[in-house]
Short mmCIF file of C-alpha atoms and ligand atoms in Angstrom, two decimals:
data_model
loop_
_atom_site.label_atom_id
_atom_site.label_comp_id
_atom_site.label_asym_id
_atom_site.label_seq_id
_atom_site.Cartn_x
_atom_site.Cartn_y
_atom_site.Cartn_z
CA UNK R 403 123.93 196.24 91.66
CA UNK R 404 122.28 196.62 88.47
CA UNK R 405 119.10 194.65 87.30
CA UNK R 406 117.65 196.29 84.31
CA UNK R 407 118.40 199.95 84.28
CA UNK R 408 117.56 200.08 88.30
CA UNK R 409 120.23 199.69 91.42
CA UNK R 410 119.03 197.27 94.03
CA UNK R 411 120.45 196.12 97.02
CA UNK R 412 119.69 192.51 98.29
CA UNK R 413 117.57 194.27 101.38
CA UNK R 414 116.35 197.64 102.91
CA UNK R 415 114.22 199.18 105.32
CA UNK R 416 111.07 200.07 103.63
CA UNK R 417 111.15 204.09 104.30
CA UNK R 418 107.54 204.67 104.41
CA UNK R 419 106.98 203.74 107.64
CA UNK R 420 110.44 202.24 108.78
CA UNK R 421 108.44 199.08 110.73
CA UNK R 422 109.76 196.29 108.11
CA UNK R 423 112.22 195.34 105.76
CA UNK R 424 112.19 194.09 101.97
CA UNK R 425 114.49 191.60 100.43
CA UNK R 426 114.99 189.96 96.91
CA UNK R 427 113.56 186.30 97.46
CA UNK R 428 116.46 184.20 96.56
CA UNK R 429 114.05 181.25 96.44
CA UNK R 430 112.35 182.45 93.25
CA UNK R 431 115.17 183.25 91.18
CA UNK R 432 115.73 183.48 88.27
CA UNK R 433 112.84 182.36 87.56
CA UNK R 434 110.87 185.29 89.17
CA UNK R 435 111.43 188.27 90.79
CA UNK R 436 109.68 188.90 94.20
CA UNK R 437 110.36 191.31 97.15
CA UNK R 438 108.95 189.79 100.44
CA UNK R 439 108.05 192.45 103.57
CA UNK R 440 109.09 191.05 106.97
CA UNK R 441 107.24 192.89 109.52
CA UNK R 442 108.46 190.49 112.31
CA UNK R 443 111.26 188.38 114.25
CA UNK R 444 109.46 185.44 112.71
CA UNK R 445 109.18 187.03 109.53
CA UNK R 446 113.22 187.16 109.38
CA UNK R 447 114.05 183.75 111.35
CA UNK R 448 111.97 182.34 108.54
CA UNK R 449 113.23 183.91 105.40
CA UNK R 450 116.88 182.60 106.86
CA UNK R 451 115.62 179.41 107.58
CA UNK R 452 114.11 178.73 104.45
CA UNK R 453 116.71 180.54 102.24
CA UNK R 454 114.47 183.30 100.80
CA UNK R 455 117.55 185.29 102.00
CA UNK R 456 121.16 183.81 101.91
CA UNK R 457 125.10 184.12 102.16
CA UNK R 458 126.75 184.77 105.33
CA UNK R 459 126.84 188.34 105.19
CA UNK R 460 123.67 188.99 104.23
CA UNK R 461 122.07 186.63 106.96
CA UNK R 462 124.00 189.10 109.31
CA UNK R 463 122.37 192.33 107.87
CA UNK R 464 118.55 190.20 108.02
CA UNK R 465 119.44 189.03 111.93
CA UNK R 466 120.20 192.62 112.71
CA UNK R 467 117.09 194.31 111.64
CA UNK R 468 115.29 191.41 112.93
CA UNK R 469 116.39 192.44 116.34
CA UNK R 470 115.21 196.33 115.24
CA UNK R 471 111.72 194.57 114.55
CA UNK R 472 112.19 192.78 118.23
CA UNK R 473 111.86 196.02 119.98
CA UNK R 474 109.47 197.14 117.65
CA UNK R 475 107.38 194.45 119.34
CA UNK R 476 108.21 195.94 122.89
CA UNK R 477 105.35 197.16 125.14
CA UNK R 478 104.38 198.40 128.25
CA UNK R 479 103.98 195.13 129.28
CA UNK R 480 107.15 193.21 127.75
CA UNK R 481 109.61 191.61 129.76
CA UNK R 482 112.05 193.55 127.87
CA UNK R 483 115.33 192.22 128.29
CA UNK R 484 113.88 188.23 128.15
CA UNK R 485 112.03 189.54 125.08
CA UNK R 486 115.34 190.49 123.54
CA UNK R 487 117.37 187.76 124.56
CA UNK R 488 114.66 185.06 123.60
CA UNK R 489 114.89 187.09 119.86
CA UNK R 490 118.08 187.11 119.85
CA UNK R 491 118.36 183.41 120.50
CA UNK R 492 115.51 182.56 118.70
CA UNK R 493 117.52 184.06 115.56
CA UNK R 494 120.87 182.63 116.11
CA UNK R 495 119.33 179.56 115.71
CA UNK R 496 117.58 180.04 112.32
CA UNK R 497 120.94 178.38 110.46
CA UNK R 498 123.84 177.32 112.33
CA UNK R 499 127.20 177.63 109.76
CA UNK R 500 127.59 181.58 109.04
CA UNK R 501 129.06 183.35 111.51
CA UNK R 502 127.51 185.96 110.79
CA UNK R 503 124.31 185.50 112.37
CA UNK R 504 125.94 185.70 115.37
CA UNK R 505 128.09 188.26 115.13
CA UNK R 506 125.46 190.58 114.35
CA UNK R 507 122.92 189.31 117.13
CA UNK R 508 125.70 189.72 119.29
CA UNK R 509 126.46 193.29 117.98
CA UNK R 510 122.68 194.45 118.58
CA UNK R 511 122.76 192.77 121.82
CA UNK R 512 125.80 194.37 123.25
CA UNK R 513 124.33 198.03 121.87
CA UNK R 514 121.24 197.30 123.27
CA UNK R 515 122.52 196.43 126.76
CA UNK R 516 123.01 199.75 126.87
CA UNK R 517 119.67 201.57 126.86
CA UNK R 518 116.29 200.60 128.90
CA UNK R 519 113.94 203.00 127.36
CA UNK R 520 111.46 201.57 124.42
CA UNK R 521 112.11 204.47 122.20
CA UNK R 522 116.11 204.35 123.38
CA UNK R 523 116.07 200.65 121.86
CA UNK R 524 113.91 201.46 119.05
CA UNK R 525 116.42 204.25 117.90
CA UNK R 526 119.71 202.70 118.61
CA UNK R 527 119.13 199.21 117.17
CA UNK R 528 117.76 200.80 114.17
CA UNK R 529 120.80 202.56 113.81
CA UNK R 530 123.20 199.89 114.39
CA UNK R 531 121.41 197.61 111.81
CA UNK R 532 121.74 200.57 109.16
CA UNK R 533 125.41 200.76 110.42
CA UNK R 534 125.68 197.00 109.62
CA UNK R 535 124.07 196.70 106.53
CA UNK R 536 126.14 200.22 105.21
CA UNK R 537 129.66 199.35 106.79
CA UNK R 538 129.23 195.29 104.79
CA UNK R 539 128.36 197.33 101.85
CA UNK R 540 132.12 199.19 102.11
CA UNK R 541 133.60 196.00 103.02
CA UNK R 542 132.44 194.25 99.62
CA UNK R 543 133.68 197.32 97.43
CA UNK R 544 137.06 197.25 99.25
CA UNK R 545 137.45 193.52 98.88
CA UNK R 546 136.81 194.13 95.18
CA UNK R 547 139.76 196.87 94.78
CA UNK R 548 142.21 194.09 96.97
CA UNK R 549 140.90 191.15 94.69
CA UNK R 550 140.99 193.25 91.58
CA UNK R 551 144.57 194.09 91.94
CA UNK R 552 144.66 190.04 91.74
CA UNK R 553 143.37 190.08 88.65
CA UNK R 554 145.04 192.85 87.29
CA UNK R 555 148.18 191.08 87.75
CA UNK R 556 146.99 188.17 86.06
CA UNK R 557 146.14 189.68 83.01
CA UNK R 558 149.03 191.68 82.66
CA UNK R 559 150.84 188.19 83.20
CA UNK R 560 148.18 186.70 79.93
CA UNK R 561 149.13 190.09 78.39
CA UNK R 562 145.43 191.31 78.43
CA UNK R 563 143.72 187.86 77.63
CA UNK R 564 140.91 186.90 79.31
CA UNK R 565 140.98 186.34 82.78
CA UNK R 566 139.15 182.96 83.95
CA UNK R 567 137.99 183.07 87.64
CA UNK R 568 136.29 180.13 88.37
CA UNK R 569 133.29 180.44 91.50
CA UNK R 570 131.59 178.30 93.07
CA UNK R 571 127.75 178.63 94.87
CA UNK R 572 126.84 182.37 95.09
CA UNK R 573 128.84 185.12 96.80
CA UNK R 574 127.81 187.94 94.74
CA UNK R 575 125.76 191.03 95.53
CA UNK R 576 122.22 188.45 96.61
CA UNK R 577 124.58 186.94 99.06
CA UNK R 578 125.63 190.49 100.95
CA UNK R 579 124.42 193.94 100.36
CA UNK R 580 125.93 194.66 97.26
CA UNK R 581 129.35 193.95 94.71
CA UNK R 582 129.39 190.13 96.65
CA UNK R 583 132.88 189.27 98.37
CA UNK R 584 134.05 186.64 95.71
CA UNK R 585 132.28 188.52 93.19
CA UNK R 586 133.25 191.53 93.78
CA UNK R 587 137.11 191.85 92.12
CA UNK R 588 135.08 190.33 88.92
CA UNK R 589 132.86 193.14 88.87
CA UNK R 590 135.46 195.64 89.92
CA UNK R 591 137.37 194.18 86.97
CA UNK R 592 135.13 194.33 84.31
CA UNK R 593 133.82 197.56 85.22
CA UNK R 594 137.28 198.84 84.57
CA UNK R 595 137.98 196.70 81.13
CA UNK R 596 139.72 194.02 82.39
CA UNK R 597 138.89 191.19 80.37
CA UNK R 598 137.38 188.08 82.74
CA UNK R 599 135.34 185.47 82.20
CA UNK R 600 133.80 183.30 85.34
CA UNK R 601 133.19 179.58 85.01
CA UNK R 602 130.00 179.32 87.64
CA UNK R 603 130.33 175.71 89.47
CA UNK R 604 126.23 174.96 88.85
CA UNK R 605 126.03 173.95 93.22
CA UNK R 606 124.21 171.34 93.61
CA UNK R 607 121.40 170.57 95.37
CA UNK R 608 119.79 173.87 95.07
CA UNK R 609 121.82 175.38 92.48
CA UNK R 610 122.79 178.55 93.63
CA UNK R 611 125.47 179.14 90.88
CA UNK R 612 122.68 178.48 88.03
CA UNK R 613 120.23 180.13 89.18
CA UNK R 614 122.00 183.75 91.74
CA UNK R 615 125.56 183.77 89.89
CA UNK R 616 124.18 183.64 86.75
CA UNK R 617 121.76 185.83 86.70
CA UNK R 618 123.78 188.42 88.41
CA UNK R 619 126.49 188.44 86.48
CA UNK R 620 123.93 188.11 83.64
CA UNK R 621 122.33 191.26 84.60
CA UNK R 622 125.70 193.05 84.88
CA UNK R 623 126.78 191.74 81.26
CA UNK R 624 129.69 189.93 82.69
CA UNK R 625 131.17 187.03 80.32
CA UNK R 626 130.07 183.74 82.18
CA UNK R 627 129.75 179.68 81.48
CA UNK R 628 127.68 177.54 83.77
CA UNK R 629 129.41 174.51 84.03
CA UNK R 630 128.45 171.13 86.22
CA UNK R 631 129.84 170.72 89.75
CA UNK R 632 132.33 167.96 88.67
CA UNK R 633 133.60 169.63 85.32
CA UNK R 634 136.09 172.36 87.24
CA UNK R 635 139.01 169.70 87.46
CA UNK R 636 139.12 168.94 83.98
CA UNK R 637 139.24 172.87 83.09
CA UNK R 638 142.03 173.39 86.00
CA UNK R 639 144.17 170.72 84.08
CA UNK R 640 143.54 172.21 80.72
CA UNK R 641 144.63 175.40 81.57
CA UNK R 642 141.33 176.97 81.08
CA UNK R 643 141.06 178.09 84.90
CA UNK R 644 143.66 181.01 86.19
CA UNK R 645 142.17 181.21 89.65
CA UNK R 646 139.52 180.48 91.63
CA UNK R 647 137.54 182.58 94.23
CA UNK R 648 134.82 181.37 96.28
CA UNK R 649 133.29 182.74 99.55
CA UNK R 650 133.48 181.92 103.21
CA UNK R 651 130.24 181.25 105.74
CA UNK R 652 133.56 181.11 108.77
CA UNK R 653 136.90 181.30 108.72
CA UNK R 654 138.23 180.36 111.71
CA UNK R 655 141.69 182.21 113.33
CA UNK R 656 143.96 179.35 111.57
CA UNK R 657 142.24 180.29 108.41
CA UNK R 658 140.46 176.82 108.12
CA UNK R 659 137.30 177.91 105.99
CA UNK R 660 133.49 176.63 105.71
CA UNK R 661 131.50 177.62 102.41
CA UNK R 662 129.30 175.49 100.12
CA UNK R 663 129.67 171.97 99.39
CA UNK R 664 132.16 171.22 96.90
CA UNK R 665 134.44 174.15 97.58
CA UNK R 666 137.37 171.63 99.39
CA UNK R 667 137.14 169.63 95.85
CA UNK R 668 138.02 172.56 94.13
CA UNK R 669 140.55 173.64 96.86
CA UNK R 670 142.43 170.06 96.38
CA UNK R 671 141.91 170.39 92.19
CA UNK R 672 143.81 173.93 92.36
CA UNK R 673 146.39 172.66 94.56
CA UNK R 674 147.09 169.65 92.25
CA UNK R 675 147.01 172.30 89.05
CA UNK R 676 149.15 174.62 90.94
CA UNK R 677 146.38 177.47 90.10
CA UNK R 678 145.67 179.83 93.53
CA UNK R 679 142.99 179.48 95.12
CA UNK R 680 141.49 182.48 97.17
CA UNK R 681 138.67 183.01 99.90
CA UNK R 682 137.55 186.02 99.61
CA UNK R 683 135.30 187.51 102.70
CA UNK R 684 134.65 190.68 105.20
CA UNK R 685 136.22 190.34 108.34
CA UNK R 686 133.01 189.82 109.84
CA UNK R 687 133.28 185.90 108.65
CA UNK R 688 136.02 185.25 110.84
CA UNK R 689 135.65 183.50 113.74
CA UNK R 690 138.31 184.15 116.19
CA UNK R 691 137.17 181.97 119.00
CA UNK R 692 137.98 178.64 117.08
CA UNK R 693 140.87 177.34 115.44
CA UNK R 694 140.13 174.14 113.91
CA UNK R 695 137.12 174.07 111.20
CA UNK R 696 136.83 170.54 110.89
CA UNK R 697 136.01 169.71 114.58
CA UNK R 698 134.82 173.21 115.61
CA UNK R 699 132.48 174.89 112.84
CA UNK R 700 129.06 173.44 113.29
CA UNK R 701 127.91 172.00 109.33
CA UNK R 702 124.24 172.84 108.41
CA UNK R 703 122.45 169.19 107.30
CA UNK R 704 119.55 170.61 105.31
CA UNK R 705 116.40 168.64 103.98
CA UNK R 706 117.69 165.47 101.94
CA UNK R 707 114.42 166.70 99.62
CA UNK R 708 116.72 168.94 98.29
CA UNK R 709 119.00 166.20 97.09
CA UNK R 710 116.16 164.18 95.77
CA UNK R 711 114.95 166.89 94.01
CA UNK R 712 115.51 169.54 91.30
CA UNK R 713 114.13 172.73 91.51
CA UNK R 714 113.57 174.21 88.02
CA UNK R 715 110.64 175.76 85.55
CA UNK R 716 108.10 174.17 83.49
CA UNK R 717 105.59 175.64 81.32
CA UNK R 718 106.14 178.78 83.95
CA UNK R 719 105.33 177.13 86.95
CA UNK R 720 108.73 176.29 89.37
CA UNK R 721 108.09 172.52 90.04
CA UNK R 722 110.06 169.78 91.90
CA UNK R 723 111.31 166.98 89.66
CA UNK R 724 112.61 163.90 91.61
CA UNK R 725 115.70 162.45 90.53
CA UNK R 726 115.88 159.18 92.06
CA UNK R 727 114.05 155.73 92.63
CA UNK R 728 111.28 156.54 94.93
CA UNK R 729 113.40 155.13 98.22
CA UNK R 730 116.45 156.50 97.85
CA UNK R 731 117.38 158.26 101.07
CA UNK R 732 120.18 161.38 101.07
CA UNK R 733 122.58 163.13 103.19
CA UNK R 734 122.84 166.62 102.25
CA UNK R 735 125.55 168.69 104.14
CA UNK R 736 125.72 172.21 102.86
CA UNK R 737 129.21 173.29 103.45
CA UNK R 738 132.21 171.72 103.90
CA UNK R 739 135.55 172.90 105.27
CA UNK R 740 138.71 173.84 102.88
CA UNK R 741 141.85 173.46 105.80
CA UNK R 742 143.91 176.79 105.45
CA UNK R 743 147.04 174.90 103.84
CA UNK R 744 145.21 175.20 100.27
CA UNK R 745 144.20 178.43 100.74
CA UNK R 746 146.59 180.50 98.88
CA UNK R 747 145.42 183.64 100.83
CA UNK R 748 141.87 185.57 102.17
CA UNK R 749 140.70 188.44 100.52
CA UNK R 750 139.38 191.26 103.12
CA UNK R 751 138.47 194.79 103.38
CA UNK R 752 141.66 194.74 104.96
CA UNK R 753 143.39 193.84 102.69
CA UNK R 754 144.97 190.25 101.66
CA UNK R 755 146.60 187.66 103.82
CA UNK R 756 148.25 184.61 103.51
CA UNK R 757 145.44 182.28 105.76
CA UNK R 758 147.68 181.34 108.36
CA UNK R 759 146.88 182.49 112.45
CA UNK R 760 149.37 185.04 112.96
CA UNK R 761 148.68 186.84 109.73
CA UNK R 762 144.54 186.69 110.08
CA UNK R 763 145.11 188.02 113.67
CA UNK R 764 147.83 191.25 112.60
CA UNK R 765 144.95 192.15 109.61
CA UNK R 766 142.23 191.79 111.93
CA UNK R 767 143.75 194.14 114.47
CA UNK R 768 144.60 196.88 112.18
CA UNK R 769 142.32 199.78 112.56
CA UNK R 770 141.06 200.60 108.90
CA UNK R 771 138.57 198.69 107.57
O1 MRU E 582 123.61 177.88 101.82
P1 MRU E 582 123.98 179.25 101.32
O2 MRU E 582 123.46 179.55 99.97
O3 MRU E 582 123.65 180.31 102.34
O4 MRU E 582 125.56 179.19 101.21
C1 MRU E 582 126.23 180.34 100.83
C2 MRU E 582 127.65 180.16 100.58
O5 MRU E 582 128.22 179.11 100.77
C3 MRU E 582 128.38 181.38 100.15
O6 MRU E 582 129.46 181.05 99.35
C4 MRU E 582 128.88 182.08 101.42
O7 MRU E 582 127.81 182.40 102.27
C5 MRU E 582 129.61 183.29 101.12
S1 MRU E 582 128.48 184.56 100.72
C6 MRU E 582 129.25 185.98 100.33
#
């Protein structure tokens, strides 16, 4: 996506020597804009971990050249296949809620089984981590064109008046590879003259919506309003919201879906307003081994300094203001679970379906993607 004049992608191999990767550190925007090198497993475990890289899909992409830089770390003496299953665990474990992570540890891992050589691995891993980080790429733009149509309909319904899609946290183009999976009709849409608008839920605690959503859709000169977490009820019952797309970190097979904090308020506001509310997602977010989100997807609790806390500038310098008396303990979940009944369907590169199990299963089992 466009910053400036120049296309970036949220990550890539760095081609002069193909031994690390780059990435856009999430952590610093907007406030500045840094590429961090990881040269190393640890390297990637702790840019997940710590959120210089984020959104489920894009975790994937990181885990999967992290296990690329595992067998770059192969030797003559490495236990090889401990090596790579202690990587691969020790990466699964960097943050627990996007499926992601597995998936694509478990996608190396199963390619990898395959081949014993050093070079063998090298080669093969490298390519399925390109394959990855391409084939989420096509998912995004084809979840755009279904989630457009959306749109489209919508403002032929508003006879050409703006469209507003209310978001919340960030699943834009940071969040993947490029074009976002919630973000993506909106860009798809406004690339083509649609008329949209996005109200961007702020997300707290660490404010992904102010400070990623923002600034991408700032960057791509899309009409936008930041607006506080709590404020997107009032809007829905106003009228000023026509529907609402957020992102998924797992879907499970029932549809049941865990993304940010706050996104099951919105879910139950839109339901109440009668205004539909969509997931949008690759099919790599599903989780078909579990069918109930509430008692089966595992919810990251992150630092409560993040809670107490407010990340922000000052006089150029990002500082840490505290918002609370100087005892006051928090909880701070980061994702909570929308149950598939408010869903009013998931937008895929397969196309869109209603979230219900024996829909999610027929889309997932179709061959295009
Ligand atoms: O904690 P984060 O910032 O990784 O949470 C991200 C989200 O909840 C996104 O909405 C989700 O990963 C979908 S990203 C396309």
């Amino acid at each position: 996506m466009r910053i400036g004049d120049k296309h970036y992608e949220s990550i890539w191999l760095d081609s002069d020597d193909n031994t690390s990767v780059s990435i856009i550190d999430q952590s610093k925007l907007p406030f500045k804009f840094e590429i961090i090198r990881l040269k190393t497993v640890d390297d990637v475990f702790n840019a997940i971990r710590n959120m210089n890289l984020r959104g489920a899909p894009l975790i994937g992409v990181a885990a999967a050249y992290g296990m690329y830089l595992a067998t770059l770390e192969i030797t003559a003496y490495t236990k090889t296949r401990e090596h790579l299953r202690n990587a691969s665990r020790y990466l699964r474990s960097a943050r627990p809620t996007a499926v992601n992570l597995e998936w694509a540890v478990n996608r190396q891992m199963d390619n990898l089984s395959k081949y014993c050589r050093r070079d063998k691995l090298i080669a093969s891993s490298l390519k399925t981590a390109r394959d990855i980080a391409s084939e989420e790429t096509t998912k995004c733009r084809k979840i755009g064109e279904a989630g457009m149509e959306v749109i489209k309909k919508i403002s032929k319904s508003k006879k050409g008046r703006q469209v507003n899609i209310l978001t919340h946290c960030n699943a834009g183009w940071l969040a993947c590879v490029d074009y976002g999976t919630a973000t993506a009709p909106v860009y798809l849409a406004h690339d083509k003259g649609i008329k949209v608008h996005v109200w961007v839920d702020e997300t707290r605690p660490r404010n992904q919506g102010a400070r990623l959503t923002a600034w991408e859709l700032e960057n791509h000169g899309v009409p936008y309003t930041l607006i506080t977490d709590n404020t997107g009820g009032y809007l829905m019952q106003k009228g000023d919201v026509d529907i609402i797309i957020t992102g998924s970190d797992r879907t499970t097979v029932s549809g049941d879906t865990a993304n940010k904090s706050g996104t099951y308020l919105k879910a139950l506001a839109a339901r109440h307003n009668n205004i539909p509310f969509y997931v949008a997602l690759p099919t790599s977010s599903v989780d078909i081994s579990i069918s109930n989100g509430l008692k089966d997807i595992p919810v990251e609790e992150r630092d409560e300094k993040e809670v107490l806390y407010v990340e922000g500038l000052y006089d150029n310098e990002i500082i840490n203001a505290r918002i609370c008396p100087e005892k006051t303990r928090a909880a701070n979940y980061a994702f909570d679970i929308t149950p598939a009944d408010l869903i009013t369907g998931l937008i895929t590169e397969k196309g869109i379906c209603r979230a219900k199990e024996e829909e999610i299963r027929k889309l997932l089992s179709e061959k295009k993607n």
